[in-house]
Short mmCIF file of C-alpha atoms in Angstrom, two decimals:
data_model
loop_
_atom_site.label_atom_id
_atom_site.label_comp_id
_atom_site.label_asym_id
_atom_site.label_seq_id
_atom_site.Cartn_x
_atom_site.Cartn_y
_atom_site.Cartn_z
CA MET E 106 -94.78 -13.54 12.16
CA ALA E 107 -91.78 -15.41 14.37
CA LYS E 108 -93.23 -19.32 13.63
CA LYS E 109 -92.37 -18.39 10.21
CA ILE E 110 -89.01 -16.57 10.99
CA LEU E 111 -87.89 -20.00 13.04
CA THR E 112 -89.20 -21.84 9.97
CA LYS E 113 -86.59 -19.12 7.53
CA LEU E 114 -83.82 -19.90 9.59
CA ALA E 115 -84.89 -24.04 10.26
CA SER E 116 -84.20 -24.09 6.08
CA ALA E 117 -81.52 -26.56 4.24
CA TYR E 118 -81.21 -23.07 2.33
CA VAL E 119 -79.99 -20.96 5.22
CA TRP E 120 -78.00 -22.71 6.61
CA GLY E 121 -76.21 -24.28 3.59
CA ASN E 122 -75.10 -21.27 3.50
CA VAL E 123 -73.53 -20.90 6.79
CA ILE E 124 -71.62 -23.96 6.41
CA ALA E 125 -70.38 -22.53 2.68
CA VAL E 126 -69.10 -18.76 4.44
CA LEU E 127 -67.55 -21.56 7.39
CA ILE E 128 -65.53 -23.44 4.96
CA VAL E 129 -64.52 -20.57 3.37
CA VAL E 130 -63.46 -19.01 6.54
CA ALA E 131 -62.01 -22.39 7.66
CA MET E 132 -59.93 -22.27 4.01
CA ILE E 133 -58.58 -19.35 4.15
CA SER E 134 -57.13 -19.43 7.33
CA LEU E 135 -55.21 -22.51 6.68
CA GLY E 136 -53.66 -21.24 3.99
CA ILE E 137 -51.85 -18.38 4.92
CA ARG E 138 -50.12 -20.11 7.76
CA PHE E 139 -49.15 -23.03 5.82
CA GLY E 140 -48.30 -20.06 2.90
CA LEU E 141 -46.12 -18.33 5.62
CA ASP E 142 -44.29 -22.11 6.53
CA PHE E 143 -44.00 -22.90 2.99
CA TYR E 144 -42.48 -18.55 2.26
CA THR E 145 -39.91 -18.85 5.52
CA HIS E 146 -38.85 -21.77 4.85
CA HIS E 147 -40.78 -22.26 8.12
CA GLY E 148 -38.10 -25.68 10.27
CA GLU E 149 -36.13 -26.52 7.05
CA SER E 150 -31.77 -25.61 7.09
CA ILE E 151 -28.81 -26.57 5.32
CA VAL E 152 -25.53 -27.12 6.59
CA VAL E 153 -23.23 -23.59 4.91
CA PRO E 154 -20.90 -25.09 2.96
CA ASN E 155 -16.38 -25.14 3.08
CA LEU E 156 -15.87 -22.90 0.84
CA ILE E 157 -12.18 -21.92 1.68
CA HIS E 158 -10.20 -22.25 -0.71
CA LEU E 159 -12.48 -23.24 -4.23
CA SER E 160 -11.93 -21.54 -7.39
CA PHE E 161 -15.33 -18.57 -7.59
CA GLU E 162 -16.68 -20.80 -10.02
CA ASP E 163 -16.62 -24.11 -8.27
CA ALA E 164 -18.10 -22.10 -5.43
CA GLN E 165 -20.54 -21.26 -7.60
CA ASP E 166 -21.68 -24.25 -8.60
CA ARG E 167 -22.10 -25.74 -4.81
CA CYS E 168 -23.84 -22.94 -3.01
CA LYS E 169 -26.67 -23.10 -6.53
CA ALA E 170 -27.20 -27.04 -5.77
CA LEU E 171 -27.20 -26.42 -1.38
CA GLY E 172 -30.28 -23.77 -2.45
CA LEU E 173 -27.36 -20.89 -1.31
CA ASP E 174 -26.38 -17.42 -3.25
CA MET E 175 -23.19 -16.24 -2.71
CA VAL E 176 -22.02 -12.69 -3.42
CA VAL E 177 -18.66 -10.96 -3.35
CA SER E 178 -17.99 -8.84 -0.49
CA ASP E 179 -14.07 -8.18 -0.71
CA THR E 180 -11.66 -8.51 -2.34
CA GLY E 181 -7.61 -9.82 -0.87
CA TYR E 182 -4.36 -10.46 -1.78
CA VAL E 183 -2.88 -13.80 -1.35
CA LYS E 184 0.99 -14.50 -3.48
CA THR E 185 0.62 -18.20 -2.91
CA LEU E 186 -2.11 -18.65 -4.15
CA PRO E 187 -4.93 -18.21 -7.48
CA PRO E 188 -6.80 -14.86 -8.35
CA ASP E 189 -10.53 -15.89 -8.01
CA CYS E 190 -10.77 -18.49 -5.31
CA ILE E 191 -11.73 -17.94 -1.51
CA LEU E 192 -10.26 -16.68 0.48
CA GLU E 193 -13.14 -16.32 4.04
CA GLN E 194 -16.73 -16.91 3.93
CA SER E 195 -19.36 -15.62 5.84
CA PRO E 196 -21.25 -17.48 7.82
CA ILE E 197 -18.29 -19.95 8.57
CA ASN E 198 -18.90 -22.93 7.07
CA GLY E 199 -20.66 -25.43 9.32
CA LYS E 200 -23.43 -23.43 10.19
CA ARG E 201 -27.29 -23.43 9.45
CA VAL E 202 -29.20 -21.40 7.31
CA LYS E 203 -32.22 -21.20 5.80
CA SER E 204 -32.19 -20.93 1.18
CA ASP E 205 -32.23 -18.68 -0.07
CA HIS E 206 -28.86 -16.98 1.95
CA VAL E 207 -27.03 -15.17 0.96
CA ILE E 208 -23.37 -16.30 1.51
CA TYR E 209 -20.63 -13.27 1.35
CA VAL E 210 -16.69 -14.47 0.66
CA THR E 211 -13.45 -12.28 0.08
CA VAL E 212 -11.89 -13.17 -3.41
CA ASN E 213 -7.92 -12.94 -4.04
CA SER E 214 -7.22 -10.51 -6.51
CA ALA E 215 -4.80 -11.03 -9.26
CA GLY E 216 -2.00 -8.81 -8.05
CA ALA E 217 -0.94 -6.75 -5.47
CA PRO E 218 -3.34 -3.36 -3.89
CA THR E 219 -1.37 -0.83 -5.05
CA LEU E 220 -1.20 2.34 -2.61
CA VAL E 221 0.45 5.85 -2.47
CA LEU E 222 4.03 7.39 -1.29
CA PRO E 223 3.19 9.10 1.17
CA ASP E 224 5.65 12.60 1.50
CA VAL E 225 8.22 11.60 3.26
CA ILE E 226 11.55 10.89 0.73
CA ASP E 227 13.46 14.86 1.48
CA ASN E 228 10.69 15.61 3.87
CA GLY E 229 11.87 13.54 7.35
CA SER E 230 13.88 11.45 8.96
CA TYR E 231 15.01 7.37 8.59
CA ARG E 232 12.05 7.06 12.20
CA GLU E 233 9.42 9.02 11.29
CA ALA E 234 9.37 7.35 7.36
CA SER E 235 9.76 3.87 8.58
CA ALA E 236 6.71 4.05 10.86
CA MET E 237 4.21 6.10 8.90
CA LEU E 238 4.73 3.64 5.84
CA ALA E 239 4.50 0.74 7.69
CA SER E 240 1.51 1.84 9.25
CA MET E 241 0.62 1.97 5.74
CA GLY E 242 1.04 -1.17 4.45
CA PHE E 243 4.10 -0.86 3.28
CA LYS E 244 6.83 -3.24 3.54
CA ILE E 245 10.48 -1.34 4.50
CA GLY E 246 14.30 -3.42 2.92
CA GLU E 247 16.96 -2.22 5.31
CA PRO E 248 17.59 1.23 4.59
CA GLN E 249 20.90 2.39 2.07
CA TRP E 250 23.65 4.60 3.88
CA ILE E 251 24.87 7.19 1.66
CA PRO E 252 26.18 10.26 2.48
CA GLY E 253 24.33 12.64 4.09
CA GLU E 254 23.07 13.98 7.16
CA LYS E 255 22.76 11.88 9.41
CA ASP E 256 18.93 9.68 9.41
CA TRP E 257 17.66 12.19 6.49
CA ILE E 258 15.48 10.32 3.45
CA TYR E 259 17.23 11.30 0.45
CA GLY E 260 15.20 8.90 -1.96
CA MET E 261 13.33 5.70 -2.06
CA LEU E 262 14.23 2.80 -4.70
CA VAL E 263 11.89 -0.57 -4.73
CA ASN E 264 13.13 -3.00 -7.17
CA GLY E 265 16.16 -1.03 -8.06
CA ARG E 266 13.86 1.86 -9.03
CA HIS E 267 14.02 5.56 -7.72
CA VAL E 268 10.14 6.54 -6.82
CA LYS E 269 9.05 9.48 -5.59
CA ASN E 270 6.19 10.84 -3.62
CA GLY E 271 2.52 10.55 -4.93
CA ASP E 272 4.20 7.10 -7.31
CA ARG E 273 1.45 3.77 -6.93
CA ILE E 274 3.74 0.69 -5.07
CA ALA E 275 2.19 -2.50 -4.16
CA THR E 276 2.20 -3.91 -1.20
CA ASP E 277 4.23 -6.51 -2.20
CA ALA E 278 7.21 -4.68 -3.25
CA LYS E 279 9.18 -3.71 -0.29
CA LEU E 280 11.28 -0.28 -0.25
CA VAL E 281 14.70 0.49 0.39
CA LEU E 282 15.25 3.81 1.78
CA GLN E 283 18.70 5.49 1.03
CA VAL E 284 19.65 7.23 4.20
CA GLY E 285 22.04 10.06 5.60
CA ASP E 286 24.36 8.60 6.98
CA GLY E 287 25.78 11.48 9.04
CA THR E 288 29.34 11.76 7.19
CA ARG E 289 27.87 15.78 5.86
CA SER E 290 25.84 18.16 8.31
CA ALA E 291 22.71 19.83 7.26
CA GLY E 292 24.66 22.59 5.92
CA GLU E 293 27.04 21.01 4.31
CA ALA E 294 24.49 18.63 1.89
CA VAL E 295 25.49 18.39 -1.73
CA SER E 296 21.95 19.51 -3.39
CA PHE E 297 20.79 16.95 -6.13
CA ASP E 298 20.90 20.86 -8.37
CA ASP E 299 25.69 19.90 -7.78
CA ALA E 300 25.48 17.36 -10.49
CA ASN E 301 25.02 19.35 -13.29
CA ILE E 302 27.98 22.04 -12.65
CA ASP E 303 30.92 21.27 -15.14
CA TYR E 304 32.86 22.24 -12.93
CA ASP E 305 36.23 22.07 -16.14
CA ASP E 306 34.33 25.92 -17.22
CA MET E 307 34.68 26.79 -13.65
CA PRO E 308 37.97 29.20 -13.62
CA ALA E 309 40.69 28.18 -11.22
CA ASP E 310 42.28 30.15 -8.36
CA GLU E 311 45.53 31.09 -9.29
CA PRO E 312 47.96 31.41 -5.14
CA GLU E 313 49.13 34.64 -3.95
CA TYR E 314 52.72 34.68 -3.28
CA GLU E 315 54.76 37.73 -1.03
CA TYR E 316 57.70 38.80 -1.78
CA GLU E 317 60.64 41.42 -2.06
CA ILE E 318 63.24 42.61 -4.33
CA VAL E 319 67.08 42.56 -3.45
CA GLU E 320 69.18 43.78 -5.74
CA VAL E 321 72.72 41.24 -6.08
CA PRO E 322 75.69 43.16 -7.19
CA VAL E 323 77.23 41.42 -10.42
CA ASP E 324 80.86 41.27 -12.98
CA GLU E 325 80.78 42.19 -16.69
CA ASN E 326 79.81 38.51 -17.46
CA GLY E 327 76.27 38.76 -15.46
CA ASN E 328 78.22 35.94 -12.62
CA GLU E 329 77.07 36.76 -9.25
CA ILE E 330 79.86 38.77 -7.05
CA VAL E 331 79.63 36.96 -3.82
CA PRO E 332 81.46 37.92 -1.22
CA SER E 333 84.46 36.48 0.63
CA SER E 334 85.67 36.15 4.15
CA SER E 335 88.77 38.21 4.05
CA GLY E 336 86.51 41.55 3.12
CA THR E 337 87.00 41.51 -0.89
CA SER E 338 84.83 40.72 -3.29
CA GLU E 339 85.47 37.72 -5.80
CA LYS E 340 84.09 36.70 -8.49
CA ALA E 341 81.57 33.70 -8.11
CA ALA E 342 82.51 31.50 -11.62
CA SER E 343 86.29 31.68 -10.58
CA ALA E 344 85.61 30.36 -6.75
CA SER E 345 83.64 27.53 -8.31
CA ALA E 346 86.78 26.88 -10.86
CA GLU E 347 89.60 26.77 -8.22
#
């Protein structure tokens, strides 16, 4: 029995199957190794190109030619540069990355972004309002001084036009704050409603005079009789004629 078993093991058929299994296992191992290297682009690197100030289309074409992907991550605004040009990129140029790596870029917008004007008009001092607006990204111009309570914000101008709280203002526009110059106190400040008063329809106050009634002697012609220094009365008309 043992001799028969050894004879079967030594047969070419059995050894052929064993060799075939070993070959299959070796091929699978090599396939996995080289397949992973191919998938992860083992040992392959690409130098990131400089995309700054290129147009969006040119930058995208350059990335595709190198096997890189480009994605817009943000927008900005530079007035002196054309719209859709690249302002920033990540990774920066010169870095080595694998193919199919994503390059994130910031693109220049066609117009300046806008911000909502906060509640500062007629609601605080010049120092408080200018500090708040500057921290939000607004540009502050020279203030316009007008009659009113000192340093109080009465209004705001953008390109010569009055704006109000809640308006959207471009960040590159210059704000001109209308500030009180201190010529009026808080109690004397003129309200905007005063502009609607028609002063012509208001009755004028008549002046009041104090007087007393004095009886003056007159002659038959109605002329005042003026007493003379001698104690006798003379007619005022005759005195004037002499």
